[in-house]
Amino acid sequence: MRRTWWIYLIGVLGLVAVAAPFLWMVLGSFKTQGELLRVPPTWWPQDATTQNYGDLFSKANFPRYFLNSALVALAVTAGNLVFCSMIGYALAKLRFKGRNALFVLVMATLMIPGMVTFVPLFVLVTNAGLANSYPGLILPFLVSPFGVFLMRQFFLGLPDDLIDAGRVDGTSELGIFARIMLPLTRPALATLGILTFLGSWNNFLWPLVIAQTEDKYTLPVALALYSTGQNAQNYGLLMAGAVVVVVPVLVMFLAFQRHVTKGIAITGLK
Amino acid sequence: MFSRKYLIVVLSVASVAMARHHSRKYVTRERSYADQEIRGEPIDVEPQTRAQWEAVAEEDARVGYQADRDRGVKRFQALFKVGYYLPVVTSIVAIAVIWRFVLSPDNGLLNTVLGWVGIDGPNWLASKTWAMPSLIAMAVWRNFGSAMIIFLAGLQGIPESVEEAGQIDGAGPWQRFRYLILPLLRPTVLFTSVTTGIGYLQFFEEPFVMTQGGPLDSTVSVSMATYDQFGFGNYGLATSMAYILFVVIAVITFIQFRLLREK
């Protein structure tokens, strides 16, 4: 500790800078509109109120947005766990013609910026009659090249002997995958699941264009539109809304943080 | 050319990570065998059952986590990691909303803090001069954690013997960093700059929520302009803009590879 105290000092100052806006948000969500406009600002709410959270229910339809976000995120996560593990397994352990070409193709799609596919995807989904629907929100994200890559890499590390043993014992190919191999990938599945959930929960551009009526909004869309629309001056409501968007992510992240940071270290992707 | 190189980086980083991951598993298992031997217990050479394989996999995850704190700031490292990483996993929209209040001119957090030291902060987001720097500062604040995690992984990949060798040769802390650690970190620097570059060349949510591209279009990004054209129904124009962005990203990534390649 002798020579490293200043490292800790810098680290703690940085943490304060990171935490301050979050603290500001939580404290602000309990202040009245009048107090939020006061100059100079107050730190602790003088007359703390839960009015802002009440407004989320009465003035805005936040429970609905919350359920939409949760539904989409859970469906997308489930889809990724199922499909990415299956494709990853096939690319890692099954021998078939064109396997490597297929893998390169999957990796190539990782490089295309989201903005490029955004308009064609929108036209595609709209022409399929899925605009403003839950399938429209969920389907395009059911499988991700990042997830395929992650699962493939993990499957590569498992020994082929397990598969051979299963075959000798007469287990079906599906049984080998589902009952022998898949249970071994639990750490990778946890990483994939949590990253996918967070990504879907925070996804913005796609639900912004595909959810056209208010009842299909996800939380980030609702928050963004409230903050730029007629409620832009209702600061307390926006602070409380931001808390509702942030807190579930915070809880999930704290519960699964080692899977998240490990996934980032492996892939460098968000 | 670009695509292949990018692919190679993604693959090599991942394979290095995976290789380290597996060498750790090997080391732990070896160690536990040694323990068993000392205690006179029978040694099972390979995990036989599924339960054992699962145990190995779990152990793997845990050891990887513990190995992360073997050097430097040891105490509270988990706290630092989680703390700095928090903004990365938070919705950009929520962060942009919060930062609008932080940057608000009269009673925002930033101007209040600046007021303590006698600085009269500007109206950040309404100023043509300050709007863009404000968005950039927020982006740095938000992305700090992901770069930190990647660098942490990169630094932990450098064996301690490298620093020891430098110490023996009489290199000071700065020299050790500049001439030993930094060159070895080149792949990490490249990886971070490429992924961050690709991500932020598509900068969108921040201006969308905080400034709507204003004041006077000073914070319009390519993605923002693309979205606007899309909103007007000009799909062709929007897609063309996105493709030009794609080309620009490819070129910039290529330049980064040239500048940071191994010499």
Short mmCIF file of C-alpha atoms in Angstrom, two decimals, chain B residues 7-156:
data_model
loop_
_atom_site.label_atom_id
_atom_site.label_comp_id
_atom_site.label_asym_id
_atom_site.label_seq_id
_atom_site.Cartn_x
_atom_site.Cartn_y
_atom_site.Cartn_z
CA LEU B 7 -11.23 -11.00 -39.20
CA ILE B 8 -7.72 -12.00 -38.22
CA VAL B 9 -7.71 -9.57 -35.33
CA VAL B 10 -11.05 -10.73 -34.01
CA LEU B 11 -9.98 -14.31 -34.35
CA SER B 12 -6.53 -13.89 -32.89
CA VAL B 13 -7.74 -11.93 -29.91
CA ALA B 14 -10.38 -14.52 -29.27
CA SER B 15 -8.01 -17.42 -29.73
CA VAL B 16 -5.45 -15.86 -27.41
CA ALA B 17 -8.17 -15.35 -24.84
CA MET B 18 -9.33 -18.91 -25.29
CA ALA B 19 -5.83 -20.30 -25.14
CA ARG B 20 -5.15 -18.49 -21.90
CA HIS B 21 -8.45 -19.66 -20.63
CA HIS B 22 -7.50 -23.26 -21.29
CA SER B 23 -3.97 -23.02 -20.02
CA ARG B 24 -5.50 -21.82 -16.77
CA LYS B 25 -7.74 -24.85 -16.65
CA TYR B 26 -4.72 -27.06 -17.20
CA VAL B 27 -2.72 -25.35 -14.49
CA THR B 28 -5.52 -25.59 -11.97
CA ARG B 29 -6.15 -29.20 -12.66
CA GLU B 30 -2.47 -29.99 -12.37
CA ARG B 31 -2.37 -28.16 -9.11
CA SER B 32 -5.37 -29.95 -7.71
CA TYR B 33 -3.85 -33.30 -8.71
CA ALA B 34 -0.73 -32.33 -6.84
CA ASP B 35 -2.85 -31.52 -3.81
CA GLN B 36 -4.58 -34.84 -4.06
CA GLU B 37 -1.28 -36.62 -4.32
CA ILE B 38 -0.01 -34.94 -1.17
CA ARG B 39 -3.14 -35.91 0.65
CA GLY B 40 -2.73 -39.45 -0.65
CA GLU B 41 -5.98 -39.36 -2.56
CA PRO B 42 -6.43 -41.26 -5.81
CA ILE B 43 -5.90 -39.12 -8.87
CA ASP B 44 -8.49 -39.17 -11.64
CA VAL B 45 -6.61 -38.24 -14.76
CA GLU B 46 -9.54 -37.10 -16.86
CA PRO B 47 -12.92 -36.01 -15.68
CA GLN B 48 -15.10 -39.04 -16.30
CA THR B 49 -18.63 -37.95 -15.80
CA ARG B 50 -20.65 -35.02 -16.92
CA ALA B 51 -20.71 -33.71 -13.37
CA GLN B 52 -16.95 -33.64 -13.34
CA TRP B 53 -16.80 -31.83 -16.66
CA GLU B 54 -19.21 -29.32 -15.32
CA ALA B 55 -17.05 -28.89 -12.26
CA VAL B 56 -14.06 -28.23 -14.50
CA ALA B 57 -16.00 -25.68 -16.48
CA GLU B 58 -17.18 -23.91 -13.33
CA GLU B 59 -13.68 -23.97 -11.90
CA ASP B 60 -12.49 -22.50 -15.14
CA ALA B 61 -14.75 -19.53 -14.87
CA ARG B 62 -13.77 -18.94 -11.27
CA VAL B 63 -10.04 -19.27 -11.80
CA GLY B 64 -10.19 -16.91 -14.76
CA TYR B 65 -11.83 -14.40 -12.49
CA GLN B 66 -9.29 -14.81 -9.71
CA ALA B 67 -6.33 -14.60 -12.04
CA ASP B 68 -7.61 -11.18 -13.04
CA ARG B 69 -6.56 -9.74 -9.74
CA ASP B 70 -3.06 -11.01 -9.48
CA ARG B 71 -1.17 -7.75 -10.02
CA GLY B 72 -1.29 -4.00 -9.49
CA VAL B 73 -4.32 -2.68 -7.68
CA LYS B 74 -5.29 -5.78 -5.79
CA ARG B 75 -7.67 -4.48 -3.20
CA PHE B 76 -11.14 -3.56 -4.36
CA GLN B 77 -10.24 -4.42 -7.95
CA ALA B 78 -13.67 -5.95 -8.43
CA LEU B 79 -15.27 -2.75 -7.16
CA PHE B 80 -13.26 -0.62 -9.58
CA LYS B 81 -14.08 -2.93 -12.46
CA VAL B 82 -17.79 -2.94 -11.76
CA GLY B 83 -17.88 0.78 -11.02
CA TYR B 84 -16.13 1.91 -14.16
CA TYR B 85 -18.02 -0.57 -16.26
CA LEU B 86 -21.45 0.52 -15.08
CA PRO B 87 -22.02 3.24 -17.72
CA VAL B 88 -21.13 0.82 -20.52
CA VAL B 89 -24.01 -1.52 -19.74
CA THR B 90 -26.49 1.30 -19.15
CA SER B 91 -28.88 2.39 -21.88
CA ILE B 92 -27.36 5.25 -23.90
CA VAL B 93 -30.75 6.90 -23.95
CA ALA B 94 -30.97 6.91 -20.16
CA ILE B 95 -27.42 8.22 -19.92
CA ALA B 96 -28.11 10.96 -22.44
CA VAL B 97 -31.20 11.99 -20.45
CA ILE B 98 -29.19 12.08 -17.22
CA TRP B 99 -26.37 14.04 -18.84
CA ARG B 100 -28.79 16.63 -20.12
CA PHE B 101 -29.44 17.44 -16.48
CA VAL B 102 -25.77 17.22 -15.57
CA LEU B 103 -25.01 19.74 -18.34
CA SER B 104 -27.96 22.01 -17.74
CA PRO B 105 -26.71 25.62 -17.64
CA ASP B 106 -28.07 27.15 -14.42
CA ASN B 107 -28.42 24.31 -11.97
CA GLY B 108 -26.67 21.37 -13.62
CA LEU B 109 -24.20 19.22 -11.73
CA LEU B 110 -21.22 20.21 -13.85
CA ASN B 111 -21.73 23.96 -13.70
CA THR B 112 -22.40 23.75 -9.97
CA VAL B 113 -19.11 21.96 -9.41
CA LEU B 114 -17.33 24.44 -11.71
CA GLY B 115 -18.94 27.24 -9.71
CA TRP B 116 -17.15 26.03 -6.57
CA VAL B 117 -13.82 26.86 -8.18
CA GLY B 118 -15.11 30.13 -9.58
CA ILE B 119 -15.70 29.08 -13.18
CA ASP B 120 -18.89 30.29 -14.82
CA GLY B 121 -19.72 27.31 -17.08
CA PRO B 122 -21.40 27.93 -20.44
CA ASN B 123 -24.76 26.57 -21.60
CA TRP B 124 -23.02 23.46 -22.86
CA LEU B 125 -25.60 21.92 -25.15
CA ALA B 126 -26.95 25.16 -26.56
CA SER B 127 -23.55 26.48 -27.58
CA LYS B 128 -22.18 25.85 -31.06
CA THR B 129 -18.69 25.69 -29.59
CA TRP B 130 -19.41 23.45 -26.62
CA ALA B 131 -22.16 21.08 -27.76
CA MET B 132 -19.90 18.66 -29.61
CA PRO B 133 -17.11 18.62 -26.97
CA SER B 134 -19.83 17.92 -24.38
CA LEU B 135 -21.11 14.92 -26.35
CA ILE B 136 -17.56 13.68 -26.82
CA ALA B 137 -16.80 14.04 -23.12
CA MET B 138 -19.92 12.05 -22.34
CA ALA B 139 -18.94 9.35 -24.83
CA VAL B 140 -15.48 9.11 -23.23
CA TRP B 141 -17.05 8.92 -19.79
CA ARG B 142 -19.35 6.15 -20.98
CA ASN B 143 -16.86 4.07 -22.93
CA PHE B 144 -13.99 4.31 -20.46
CA GLY B 145 -14.98 1.04 -18.81
CA SER B 146 -14.93 -1.14 -21.91
CA ALA B 147 -11.50 0.10 -22.96
CA MET B 148 -10.33 -0.48 -19.40
CA ILE B 149 -11.49 -4.10 -19.39
CA ILE B 150 -9.77 -4.82 -22.71
CA PHE B 151 -6.54 -3.20 -21.54
CA LEU B 152 -6.72 -5.07 -18.27
CA ALA B 153 -6.96 -8.34 -20.17
CA GLY B 154 -4.09 -7.25 -22.44
CA LEU B 155 -1.89 -6.26 -19.51
CA GLN B 156 -2.55 -9.48 -17.70
#
